[in-house]
Amino acid sequence: MVGRSSGAQGGITDRGLDAKLSARNLRMPANNRIAVFGPSHAAQHFQGVTPAGDVATRLAQSTGPVHWANFLSGGRAVLEPADMIARNGEWTAPMTWAGTDYPGLLSRLDALVATKAGHVVMVAPSANDRNSWSAAQSIANLKVCIDRIVDAGMLLTILLDYPHGAAAYSSLRLPNSAAAPQLDHWHAVNRWLLTQHGSRGIRVIDTPAILADFVSAEGQAAAGMTVDGLHLSTVGAYLVGRVLAREWRRLYAPGGVLPFGNAEIANQAGVNPQPLLSIQPYFGGTGGTLGSGATGQLATGWKTQLAQGISAAYSKVSATAFAGRSYIDDDGPPSKDWQQIVVSGTATGTGDVIVLRQDVACTLGEALRACAEIEVDAGMTGVSSVGLYVFHSGSGQQIRAFAPQRVEFPWPAQAVAGIMRTARWISDSAVFYLQLTVRPINGAVVSGTIRVRGMGVGKAL
């Protein structure tokens, strides 16, 4: 422990030392790229297609709390598939799983550091340790992980291990007896992780305080927070992401993620090497094409493709439930020309309902990203997801922001607003569809209001 003096004699004053400690503990990330690190709870951020959970797609899931933090903070940070250092079933230490070599977190630290992301979010890192390891073993491994991340100059945020089990998933509760004290080990590890908060710039998020059933004697999650008693639902991820978003607003600068305007489409003299590929990002005009089930006013250059028993009323609005303010700055100027979509009906399936679509031409090999500023009013019902969905018609490549979860759990009931950004991808066919979709819950009554602006695809977004 560093000693303090009561005055100028003897070295640093109390005030000077406090200033130095504050500066160190408020260290800023080197860039706005985030890496997620951990077991399947971290791997939920992107859908994978291999049993081990290796990333193979650019489908950013709505069950990832970092995606929610990025969205709710106004798109201030990015998470790419290559920066998800996570696998299903992973423990903290290197291990052998199912008779094959299977890496644990300690053996993946080199890969994590090699991402060169400025910020690491360690997600429920000791979740699988509870199967057989003691708290002391987990803490020893976590000390190594934390030291390596901090020593690499990466800002670290830790999400405590989530509650295990739920009323609907009683078999997944952690046992707690003299012979099998896993729940006690869970408490001990999470309590130790909390002691790391504020040290060396580390931030620790008390996820049980967000997700737990507090009156349960088994330490389980509250109803609706998980999809299976272990992994977050969309609502659970939103609630954790909402807390993270407060940190993001302190860590990352706002703005610079949306198209400049409807004029940012031309590259007439080759002066702008990174133009917008899509048109009408701010939904000017009323010349859009309304397909079956759609009524009202739709912006020029856009069309609809409704299905699954869903209808929608379209209108152009400039005053919104969020007082018409730009999400980039709560005190900024009013935002004009939002495209509003009011969805309704009774769902007859769970397929994507395309509420907005634009066909976009591109050149093979271009590195692209899609984005949109989106508001969803409180009280959305019968819908499991709202998201950006890019589809290359020639190759079948898909890119999604807020891809729907595989289990039908509802969208948050609260009003939400932010900026969605897809992962960056490489175009592999000459045409793709830029789309805003909702995914209904089969048989449910669908009702909700969505607004969108700044929706586009470009090289510099």
Tab-separated table of C-alpha atoms in Angstrom:
chain	number	residue	atom	x	y	z
A	1	MET	CA	0.000	0.000	0.000
A	2	VAL	CA	1.324	3.447	-0.891
A	3	GLY	CA	1.842	5.745	2.113
A	4	ARG	CA	0.421	9.258	2.185
A	5	SER	CA	1.808	12.453	3.695
A	6	SER	CA	-0.222	15.179	5.310
A	7	GLY	CA	1.579	17.952	3.509
A	8	ALA	CA	4.329	18.888	1.078
A	9	GLN	CA	7.016	17.341	3.258
A	10	GLY	CA	7.577	13.653	2.630
A	11	GLY	CA	6.622	13.656	-1.056
A	12	ILE	CA	3.206	13.431	-2.749
A	13	THR	CA	0.301	15.095	-1.002
A	14	ASP	CA	-3.018	13.312	-0.430
A	15	ARG	CA	-4.587	15.417	-3.172
A	16	GLY	CA	-1.748	14.721	-5.613
A	17	LEU	CA	-1.825	10.995	-4.975
A	18	ASP	CA	-5.588	10.867	-5.384
A	19	ALA	CA	-5.236	12.689	-8.704
A	20	LYS	CA	-2.659	10.178	-9.924
A	21	LEU	CA	-4.809	7.238	-8.860
A	22	SER	CA	-7.886	8.756	-10.499
A	23	ALA	CA	-6.020	9.293	-13.761
A	24	ARG	CA	-4.833	5.699	-13.734
A	25	ASN	CA	-8.239	4.257	-12.869
A	26	LEU	CA	-9.969	6.318	-15.563
A	27	ARG	CA	-7.672	5.113	-18.336
A	28	MET	CA	-9.320	5.355	-21.744
A	29	PRO	CA	-9.270	2.593	-24.397
A	30	ALA	CA	-6.760	2.910	-27.232
A	31	ASN	CA	-9.516	2.522	-29.842
A	32	ASN	CA	-13.254	1.846	-30.034
A	33	ARG	CA	-12.905	-1.842	-30.896
A	34	ILE	CA	-14.160	-4.298	-28.302
A	35	ALA	CA	-13.164	-7.946	-27.877
A	36	VAL	CA	-15.406	-10.339	-25.956
A	37	PHE	CA	-13.702	-13.129	-24.010
A	38	GLY	CA	-15.216	-16.109	-22.251
A	39	PRO	CA	-17.297	-19.274	-22.641
A	40	SER	CA	-20.623	-19.719	-24.461
A	41	HIS	CA	-22.023	-16.683	-22.640
A	42	ALA	CA	-19.531	-14.603	-24.644
A	43	ALA	CA	-20.004	-16.697	-27.793
A	44	GLN	CA	-23.668	-15.647	-27.823
A	45	HIS	CA	-22.631	-12.398	-29.468
A	46	PHE	CA	-22.249	-13.990	-32.919
A	47	GLN	CA	-23.837	-17.118	-34.295
A	48	GLY	CA	-21.365	-19.879	-35.091
A	49	VAL	CA	-21.901	-23.020	-37.113
A	50	THR	CA	-19.438	-25.439	-35.488
A	51	PRO	CA	-20.103	-27.509	-32.361
A	52	ALA	CA	-17.271	-25.768	-30.542
A	53	GLY	CA	-18.823	-22.374	-31.209
A	54	ASP	CA	-16.066	-21.009	-33.429
A	55	VAL	CA	-17.223	-17.867	-35.209
A	56	ALA	CA	-18.233	-18.550	-38.785
A	57	THR	CA	-20.892	-15.915	-39.461
A	58	ARG	CA	-21.503	-12.170	-39.299
A	59	LEU	CA	-24.833	-12.623	-37.558
A	60	ALA	CA	-24.677	-10.388	-34.484
A	61	GLN	CA	-27.235	-11.763	-32.042
A	62	SER	CA	-29.698	-9.780	-29.954
A	63	THR	CA	-28.624	-11.918	-26.983
A	64	GLY	CA	-25.215	-10.211	-26.812
A	65	PRO	CA	-25.051	-7.466	-24.145
A	66	VAL	CA	-22.098	-5.763	-25.857
A	67	HIS	CA	-24.210	-5.350	-28.999
A	68	TRP	CA	-26.896	-3.703	-26.885
A	69	ALA	CA	-24.335	-1.398	-25.258
A	70	ASN	CA	-23.015	-0.373	-28.670
A	71	PHE	CA	-26.555	0.273	-29.934
A	72	LEU	CA	-27.890	2.125	-26.895
A	73	SER	CA	-24.805	4.357	-26.691
A	74	GLY	CA	-25.332	5.522	-30.272
A	75	GLY	CA	-23.003	3.136	-32.113
A	76	ARG	CA	-19.927	4.423	-30.301
A	77	ALA	CA	-18.038	1.117	-30.341
A	78	VAL	CA	-17.783	-1.896	-32.654
A	79	LEU	CA	-17.531	-5.634	-32.137
A	80	GLU	CA	-16.371	-7.766	-35.052
A	81	PRO	CA	-16.631	-11.577	-35.287
A	82	ALA	CA	-12.846	-11.969	-35.330
A	83	ASP	CA	-12.694	-10.205	-31.960
A	84	MET	CA	-14.959	-12.723	-30.245
A	85	ILE	CA	-12.489	-14.994	-28.447
A	86	ALA	CA	-15.078	-17.366	-27.049
A	87	ARG	CA	-16.165	-20.978	-27.252
A	88	ASN	CA	-19.008	-23.034	-25.908
A	89	GLY	CA	-18.101	-25.022	-22.789
A	90	GLU	CA	-14.855	-23.184	-22.128
A	91	TRP	CA	-13.327	-23.162	-18.619
A	92	THR	CA	-10.763	-20.722	-17.291
A	93	ALA	CA	-7.769	-23.070	-17.619
A	94	PRO	CA	-6.539	-25.144	-20.578
A	95	MET	CA	-8.361	-28.450	-20.628
A	96	THR	CA	-9.278	-31.567	-22.538
A	97	TRP	CA	-12.921	-31.858	-23.533
A	98	ALA	CA	-14.722	-34.871	-25.006
A	99	GLY	CA	-11.417	-36.644	-25.592
A	100	THR	CA	-9.996	-33.895	-27.804
A	101	ASP	CA	-7.699	-30.948	-27.270
A	102	TYR	CA	-9.971	-28.085	-26.256
A	103	PRO	CA	-8.641	-24.660	-25.302
A	104	GLY	CA	-9.495	-22.922	-22.071
A	105	LEU	CA	-9.249	-19.179	-21.476
A	106	LEU	CA	-5.640	-19.290	-20.265
A	107	SER	CA	-4.555	-20.826	-23.569
A	108	ARG	CA	-6.388	-18.147	-25.594
A	109	LEU	CA	-4.804	-15.066	-24.063
A	110	ASP	CA	-2.343	-14.706	-26.959
A	111	ALA	CA	-5.247	-14.690	-29.432
A	112	LEU	CA	-7.070	-12.109	-27.327
A	113	VAL	CA	-4.082	-9.760	-27.125
A	114	ALA	CA	-3.433	-10.227	-30.855
A	115	THR	CA	-6.818	-8.662	-31.685
A	116	LYS	CA	-5.339	-5.293	-30.616
A	117	ALA	CA	-8.800	-4.230	-29.460
A	118	GLY	CA	-8.674	-1.333	-27.027
A	119	HIS	CA	-11.272	-2.829	-24.701
A	120	VAL	CA	-11.985	-6.382	-23.499
A	121	VAL	CA	-15.315	-7.466	-22.048
A	122	MET	CA	-14.783	-10.684	-20.106
A	123	VAL	CA	-18.180	-12.398	-19.980
A	124	ALA	CA	-19.091	-14.825	-17.158
A	125	PRO	CA	-15.502	-16.138	-17.273
A	126	SER	CA	-15.832	-18.856	-14.620
A	127	ALA	CA	-19.262	-20.161	-15.659
A	128	ASN	CA	-18.156	-23.693	-16.484
A	129	ASP	CA	-15.644	-23.922	-13.616
A	130	ARG	CA	-18.594	-24.524	-11.329
A	131	ASN	CA	-18.955	-27.998	-12.824
A	132	SER	CA	-16.054	-29.319	-10.782
A	133	TRP	CA	-13.537	-26.650	-9.755
A	134	SER	CA	-13.140	-24.786	-6.495
A	135	ALA	CA	-13.284	-21.035	-6.073
A	136	ALA	CA	-9.552	-21.006	-5.308
A	137	GLN	CA	-8.732	-22.693	-8.628
A	138	SER	CA	-10.939	-20.280	-10.572
A	139	ILE	CA	-9.497	-17.208	-8.847
A	140	ALA	CA	-5.917	-18.339	-9.508
A	141	ASN	CA	-6.678	-18.676	-13.225
A	142	LEU	CA	-8.575	-15.400	-13.364
A	143	LYS	CA	-5.653	-13.552	-11.775
A	144	VAL	CA	-3.445	-14.685	-14.662
A	145	CYS	CA	-6.055	-13.648	-17.245
A	146	ILE	CA	-6.643	-10.233	-15.697
A	147	ASP	CA	-2.930	-9.450	-15.303
A	148	ARG	CA	-2.205	-10.373	-18.921
A	149	ILE	CA	-5.048	-8.234	-20.282
A	150	VAL	CA	-4.168	-5.192	-18.179
A	151	ASP	CA	-0.443	-5.537	-18.855
A	152	ALA	CA	-1.229	-5.546	-22.594
A	153	GLY	CA	-2.719	-2.057	-22.179
A	154	MET	CA	-6.280	-3.199	-22.837
A	155	LEU	CA	-9.133	-1.720	-20.833
A	156	LEU	CA	-11.033	-4.507	-19.062
A	157	THR	CA	-14.709	-4.793	-18.155
A	158	ILE	CA	-15.802	-7.968	-16.344
A	159	LEU	CA	-19.365	-9.279	-16.342
A	160	LEU	CA	-19.818	-11.459	-13.268
A	161	ASP	CA	-20.972	-15.023	-13.869
A	162	TYR	CA	-24.719	-15.042	-14.424
A	163	PRO	CA	-27.159	-16.788	-12.057
A	164	HIS	CA	-27.562	-20.474	-12.895
A	165	GLY	CA	-30.974	-22.035	-13.406
A	166	ALA	CA	-34.447	-20.514	-13.281
A	167	ALA	CA	-37.904	-21.534	-12.149
A	168	ALA	CA	-38.459	-23.111	-15.572
A	169	TYR	CA	-34.980	-24.701	-15.599
A	170	SER	CA	-34.583	-26.091	-12.088
A	171	SER	CA	-32.125	-28.782	-13.180
A	172	LEU	CA	-29.539	-26.097	-13.968
A	173	ARG	CA	-29.469	-24.585	-10.495
A	174	LEU	CA	-26.107	-24.931	-8.767
A	175	PRO	CA	-26.112	-27.493	-5.954
A	176	ASN	CA	-25.124	-26.273	-2.508
A	177	SER	CA	-24.358	-28.966	0.012
A	178	ALA	CA	-21.327	-30.047	2.003
A	179	ALA	CA	-20.648	-32.654	-0.656
A	180	ALA	CA	-21.262	-30.323	-3.618
A	181	PRO	CA	-20.858	-26.641	-2.647
A	182	GLN	CA	-20.854	-25.226	-6.201
A	183	LEU	CA	-23.150	-22.325	-5.296
A	184	ASP	CA	-20.774	-21.293	-2.502
A	185	HIS	CA	-17.880	-21.390	-4.985
A	186	TRP	CA	-19.944	-19.254	-7.389
A	187	HIS	CA	-20.511	-16.633	-4.682
A	188	ALA	CA	-16.851	-16.656	-3.651
A	189	VAL	CA	-15.542	-16.103	-7.194
A	190	ASN	CA	-18.013	-13.330	-7.973
A	191	ARG	CA	-17.235	-11.595	-4.663
A	192	TRP	CA	-13.520	-11.755	-5.453
A	193	LEU	CA	-14.079	-10.334	-8.937
A	194	LEU	CA	-15.935	-7.389	-7.390
A	195	THR	CA	-12.778	-6.499	-5.463
A	196	GLN	CA	-11.051	-5.848	-8.805
A	197	HIS	CA	-13.406	-2.971	-9.645
A	198	GLY	CA	-11.569	0.338	-9.901
A	199	SER	CA	-8.143	-1.261	-9.739
A	200	ARG	CA	-5.907	-0.571	-12.749
A	201	GLY	CA	-8.857	0.787	-14.708
A	202	ILE	CA	-10.871	-2.442	-14.382
A	203	ARG	CA	-14.651	-2.176	-14.379
A	204	VAL	CA	-16.804	-4.948	-12.917
A	205	ILE	CA	-20.545	-5.205	-13.667
A	206	ASP	CA	-22.648	-6.921	-11.007
A	207	THR	CA	-24.801	-8.958	-13.399
A	208	PRO	CA	-26.568	-10.939	-10.638
A	209	ALA	CA	-27.944	-7.604	-9.385
A	210	ILE	CA	-29.578	-7.228	-12.818
A	211	LEU	CA	-30.606	-10.808	-13.554
A	212	ALA	CA	-31.213	-12.666	-10.282
A	213	ASP	CA	-34.366	-13.917	-8.617
A	214	PHE	CA	-33.514	-12.338	-5.259
A	215	VAL	CA	-35.944	-14.369	-3.154
A	216	SER	CA	-34.737	-17.693	-4.521
A	217	ALA	CA	-32.787	-19.884	-2.092
A	218	GLU	CA	-31.074	-21.542	-5.078
A	219	GLY	CA	-29.453	-18.437	-6.562
A	220	GLN	CA	-31.362	-18.737	-9.840
A	221	ALA	CA	-32.157	-16.159	-12.516
A	222	ALA	CA	-35.410	-14.239	-12.627
A	223	ALA	CA	-38.058	-15.345	-15.117
A	224	GLY	CA	-37.414	-14.219	-18.690
A	225	MET	CA	-33.754	-13.287	-18.185
A	226	THR	CA	-32.406	-16.438	-19.853
A	227	VAL	CA	-33.430	-18.686	-22.716
A	228	ASP	CA	-32.367	-21.911	-21.018
A	229	GLY	CA	-31.401	-21.164	-17.420
A	230	LEU	CA	-27.829	-20.238	-18.387
A	231	HIS	CA	-27.696	-17.932	-21.432
A	232	LEU	CA	-29.264	-14.512	-21.752
A	233	SER	CA	-32.511	-13.818	-23.531
A	234	THR	CA	-32.883	-10.649	-25.585
A	235	VAL	CA	-34.416	-8.914	-22.551
A	236	GLY	CA	-31.611	-10.090	-20.247
A	237	ALA	CA	-28.974	-8.926	-22.725
A	238	TYR	CA	-30.719	-5.567	-23.081
A	239	LEU	CA	-30.758	-5.012	-19.309
A	240	VAL	CA	-27.040	-5.777	-18.979
A	241	GLY	CA	-26.244	-3.763	-22.120
A	242	ARG	CA	-28.141	-0.784	-20.733
A	243	VAL	CA	-25.722	-0.660	-17.800
A	244	LEU	CA	-22.704	-1.061	-20.087
A	245	ALA	CA	-23.980	1.753	-22.321
A	246	ARG	CA	-23.516	4.231	-19.463
A	247	GLU	CA	-19.826	3.335	-19.431
A	248	TRP	CA	-19.584	3.552	-23.222
A	249	ARG	CA	-20.861	7.147	-23.142
A	250	ARG	CA	-17.983	8.050	-20.840
A	251	LEU	CA	-15.379	6.091	-22.785
A	252	TYR	CA	-16.173	6.814	-26.427
A	253	ALA	CA	-16.888	9.978	-28.378
A	254	PRO	CA	-20.313	10.348	-30.013
A	255	GLY	CA	-21.075	10.888	-33.660
A	256	GLY	CA	-19.370	10.049	-36.911
A	257	VAL	CA	-21.158	6.759	-37.517
A	258	LEU	CA	-24.128	7.758	-39.691
A	259	PRO	CA	-24.248	9.026	-43.295
A	260	PHE	CA	-23.774	12.788	-43.586
A	261	GLY	CA	-27.021	13.129	-45.542
A	262	ASN	CA	-28.904	12.111	-48.674
A	263	ALA	CA	-26.229	13.816	-50.772
A	264	GLU	CA	-23.453	11.426	-49.718
A	265	ILE	CA	-23.891	9.084	-52.644
A	266	ALA	CA	-21.888	10.462	-55.544
A	267	ASN	CA	-18.266	9.916	-56.449
A	268	GLN	CA	-18.435	11.925	-59.636
A	269	ALA	CA	-14.775	12.858	-60.018
A	270	GLY	CA	-13.252	10.093	-57.944
A	271	VAL	CA	-12.496	12.586	-55.166
A	272	ASN	CA	-14.339	10.703	-52.438
A	273	PRO	CA	-12.915	7.162	-52.298
A	274	GLN	CA	-15.491	5.951	-49.764
A	275	PRO	CA	-18.948	7.033	-50.895
A	276	LEU	CA	-22.279	5.753	-49.665
A	277	LEU	CA	-23.563	2.946	-51.900
A	278	SER	CA	-27.238	3.129	-50.918
A	279	ILE	CA	-29.565	6.095	-51.499
A	280	GLN	CA	-32.014	8.136	-49.423
A	281	PRO	CA	-30.576	7.279	-45.983
A	282	TYR	CA	-32.682	10.049	-44.448
A	283	PHE	CA	-35.923	8.995	-46.150
A	284	GLY	CA	-36.692	12.027	-48.258
A	285	GLY	CA	-39.735	12.156	-50.519
A	286	THR	CA	-42.783	9.930	-50.678
A	287	GLY	CA	-42.173	7.941	-53.866
A	288	GLY	CA	-41.472	4.554	-52.284
A	289	THR	CA	-43.166	1.332	-53.372
A	290	LEU	CA	-45.720	-0.055	-50.929
A	291	GLY	CA	-46.198	-3.769	-51.326
A	292	SER	CA	-49.020	-6.013	-50.115
A	293	GLY	CA	-50.194	-5.232	-46.589
A	294	ALA	CA	-48.545	-1.789	-46.501
A	295	THR	CA	-50.329	1.579	-46.449
A	296	GLY	CA	-49.355	5.236	-46.055
A	297	GLN	CA	-46.278	7.231	-47.092
A	298	LEU	CA	-42.936	5.587	-47.831
A	299	ALA	CA	-39.744	7.457	-48.706
A	300	THR	CA	-38.451	7.504	-52.274
A	301	GLY	CA	-36.092	4.656	-53.130
A	302	TRP	CA	-37.487	2.241	-50.545
A	303	LYS	CA	-39.976	-0.638	-50.742
A	304	THR	CA	-41.661	-3.198	-48.497
A	305	GLN	CA	-42.050	-6.968	-48.469
A	306	LEU	CA	-44.409	-7.883	-45.644
A	307	ALA	CA	-45.346	-11.464	-44.771
A	308	GLN	CA	-46.225	-13.806	-41.887
A	309	GLY	CA	-49.646	-12.192	-41.371
A	310	ILE	CA	-48.146	-8.760	-40.622
A	311	SER	CA	-49.435	-5.411	-41.954
A	312	ALA	CA	-47.802	-1.995	-41.541
A	313	ALA	CA	-48.794	1.668	-41.777
A	314	TYR	CA	-46.050	3.999	-43.017
A	315	SER	CA	-45.721	7.736	-42.366
A	316	LYS	CA	-43.116	10.499	-42.468
A	317	VAL	CA	-42.610	12.153	-39.070
A	318	SER	CA	-40.327	14.825	-37.642
A	319	ALA	CA	-41.476	14.780	-34.013
A	320	THR	CA	-41.045	11.538	-32.096
A	321	ALA	CA	-41.541	10.003	-28.680
A	322	PHE	CA	-37.961	11.054	-27.986
A	323	ALA	CA	-38.854	14.730	-28.536
A	324	GLY	CA	-37.426	14.724	-32.039
A	325	ARG	CA	-33.874	15.016	-30.722
A	326	SER	CA	-30.925	13.456	-32.469
A	327	TYR	CA	-29.711	10.433	-30.547
A	328	ILE	CA	-26.098	11.541	-31.013
A	329	ASP	CA	-26.613	14.367	-28.522
A	330	ASP	CA	-29.588	14.699	-26.188
A	331	ASP	CA	-29.321	18.474	-26.503
A	332	GLY	CA	-28.802	18.496	-30.246
A	333	PRO	CA	-31.080	19.900	-32.939
A	334	PRO	CA	-34.368	18.213	-33.839
A	335	SER	CA	-34.036	15.338	-36.288
A	336	LYS	CA	-36.191	15.530	-39.411
A	337	ASP	CA	-37.601	12.996	-41.852
A	338	TRP	CA	-37.907	9.857	-39.811
A	339	GLN	CA	-39.651	6.969	-41.523
A	340	GLN	CA	-42.229	5.633	-39.085
A	341	ILE	CA	-43.621	2.104	-39.333
A	342	VAL	CA	-46.534	0.855	-37.232
A	343	VAL	CA	-46.740	-2.948	-37.434
A	344	SER	CA	-49.839	-4.972	-36.593
A	345	GLY	CA	-51.512	-8.300	-37.236
A	346	THR	CA	-51.457	-11.862	-35.936
A	347	ALA	CA	-48.274	-13.716	-36.809
A	348	THR	CA	-48.633	-16.839	-38.932
A	349	GLY	CA	-44.952	-17.785	-38.769
A	350	THR	CA	-41.532	-16.811	-37.493
A	351	GLY	CA	-39.841	-15.753	-40.710
A	352	ASP	CA	-38.353	-12.322	-41.347
A	353	VAL	CA	-40.840	-9.573	-42.129
A	354	ILE	CA	-39.091	-7.011	-44.324
A	355	VAL	CA	-40.518	-3.637	-43.351
A	356	LEU	CA	-37.924	-1.696	-45.399
A	357	ARG	CA	-35.835	-2.819	-48.342
A	358	GLN	CA	-33.519	-1.309	-50.931
A	359	ASP	CA	-31.602	-3.066	-53.724
A	360	VAL	CA	-27.980	-1.858	-53.724
A	361	ALA	CA	-25.359	-2.348	-56.420
A	362	CYS	CA	-21.764	-2.901	-55.388
A	363	THR	CA	-18.380	-4.042	-56.659
A	364	LEU	CA	-16.969	-7.395	-55.631
A	365	GLY	CA	-14.347	-7.164	-52.922
A	366	GLU	CA	-15.558	-3.935	-51.296
A	367	ALA	CA	-15.355	-3.692	-47.486
A	368	LEU	CA	-18.745	-2.414	-46.316
A	369	ARG	CA	-20.801	-1.698	-43.222
A	370	ALA	CA	-24.512	-0.936	-42.756
A	371	CYS	CA	-25.973	1.282	-40.059
A	372	ALA	CA	-29.252	2.884	-39.010
A	373	GLU	CA	-30.571	5.057	-36.208
A	374	ILE	CA	-33.621	3.280	-34.803
A	375	GLU	CA	-36.293	4.073	-32.231
A	376	VAL	CA	-38.782	1.496	-30.946
A	377	ASP	CA	-41.609	2.772	-28.758
A	378	ALA	CA	-42.486	1.140	-25.451
A	379	GLY	CA	-44.996	-1.694	-25.512
A	380	MET	CA	-43.871	-3.635	-28.587
A	381	THR	CA	-45.687	-6.992	-28.503
A	382	GLY	CA	-45.534	-10.217	-30.491
A	383	VAL	CA	-42.014	-9.501	-31.816
A	384	SER	CA	-38.755	-11.227	-30.867
A	385	SER	CA	-36.346	-8.986	-32.775
A	386	VAL	CA	-35.859	-5.795	-34.772
A	387	GLY	CA	-32.702	-5.548	-36.826
A	388	LEU	CA	-30.660	-4.728	-39.905
A	389	TYR	CA	-30.366	-7.567	-42.382
A	390	VAL	CA	-28.124	-7.466	-45.451
A	391	PHE	CA	-28.487	-10.283	-47.967
A	392	HIS	CA	-26.314	-10.833	-51.061
A	393	SER	CA	-28.671	-12.265	-53.676
A	394	GLY	CA	-25.911	-13.840	-55.759
A	395	SER	CA	-23.912	-15.617	-53.068
A	396	GLY	CA	-26.379	-15.978	-50.208
A	397	GLN	CA	-24.065	-14.170	-47.779
A	398	GLN	CA	-25.952	-12.747	-44.786
A	399	ILE	CA	-24.945	-9.964	-42.420
A	400	ARG	CA	-27.145	-9.032	-39.474
A	401	ALA	CA	-27.225	-6.587	-36.606
A	402	PHE	CA	-29.486	-7.931	-33.860
A	403	ALA	CA	-30.050	-11.296	-35.463
A	404	PRO	CA	-32.978	-13.017	-33.771
A	405	GLN	CA	-32.324	-15.618	-31.105
A	406	ARG	CA	-33.191	-19.204	-31.917
A	407	VAL	CA	-35.738	-19.339	-29.082
A	408	GLU	CA	-38.785	-17.094	-29.348
A	409	PHE	CA	-38.476	-14.663	-26.451
A	410	PRO	CA	-39.989	-11.168	-26.649
A	411	TRP	CA	-38.339	-7.874	-27.490
A	412	PRO	CA	-37.894	-5.536	-24.459
A	413	ALA	CA	-41.071	-3.779	-23.371
A	414	GLN	CA	-39.199	-0.519	-22.740
A	415	ALA	CA	-38.717	2.211	-25.322
A	416	VAL	CA	-35.274	1.828	-26.885
A	417	ALA	CA	-33.266	4.040	-29.210
A	418	GLY	CA	-29.792	3.938	-30.652
A	419	ILE	CA	-27.635	3.269	-33.690
A	420	MET	CA	-27.254	-0.259	-35.053
A	421	ARG	CA	-24.102	-1.097	-36.988
A	422	THR	CA	-23.419	-4.409	-38.679
A	423	ALA	CA	-20.070	-6.122	-38.660
A	424	ARG	CA	-17.901	-5.112	-41.620
A	425	TRP	CA	-18.070	-7.533	-44.548
A	426	ILE	CA	-16.594	-8.067	-48.011
A	427	SER	CA	-19.077	-7.921	-50.888
A	428	ASP	CA	-19.134	-11.144	-52.879
A	429	SER	CA	-21.873	-10.461	-55.443
A	430	ALA	CA	-22.895	-7.466	-57.523
A	431	VAL	CA	-26.208	-6.783	-55.737
A	432	PHE	CA	-27.378	-7.012	-52.145
A	433	TYR	CA	-30.521	-6.078	-50.233
A	434	LEU	CA	-30.351	-3.545	-47.412
A	435	GLN	CA	-33.268	-4.366	-45.124
A	436	LEU	CA	-34.908	-3.512	-41.816
A	437	THR	CA	-36.761	-6.532	-40.469
A	438	VAL	CA	-38.912	-7.640	-37.576
A	439	ARG	CA	-39.242	-11.249	-36.489
A	440	PRO	CA	-42.711	-12.131	-35.144
A	441	ILE	CA	-43.534	-14.736	-32.520
A	442	ASN	CA	-45.710	-17.366	-34.176
A	443	GLY	CA	-49.383	-17.010	-33.287
A	444	ALA	CA	-48.853	-13.779	-31.326
A	445	VAL	CA	-50.703	-10.514	-31.778
A	446	VAL	CA	-48.137	-8.084	-33.187
A	447	SER	CA	-48.210	-4.395	-32.317
A	448	GLY	CA	-45.464	-1.802	-32.284
A	449	THR	CA	-44.068	1.451	-33.599
A	450	ILE	CA	-40.609	1.778	-35.146
A	451	ARG	CA	-38.841	4.818	-36.549
A	452	VAL	CA	-35.655	4.845	-38.592
A	453	ARG	CA	-33.304	7.377	-40.161
A	454	GLY	CA	-29.712	7.439	-41.350
A	455	MET	CA	-30.053	3.922	-42.766
A	456	GLY	CA	-27.400	3.158	-45.328
A	457	VAL	CA	-24.399	1.109	-46.506
A	458	GLY	CA	-20.994	2.522	-47.252
A	459	LYS	CA	-17.263	1.972	-47.183
A	460	ALA	CA	-16.544	4.512	-44.463
A	461	LEU	CA	-19.428	3.827	-42.061
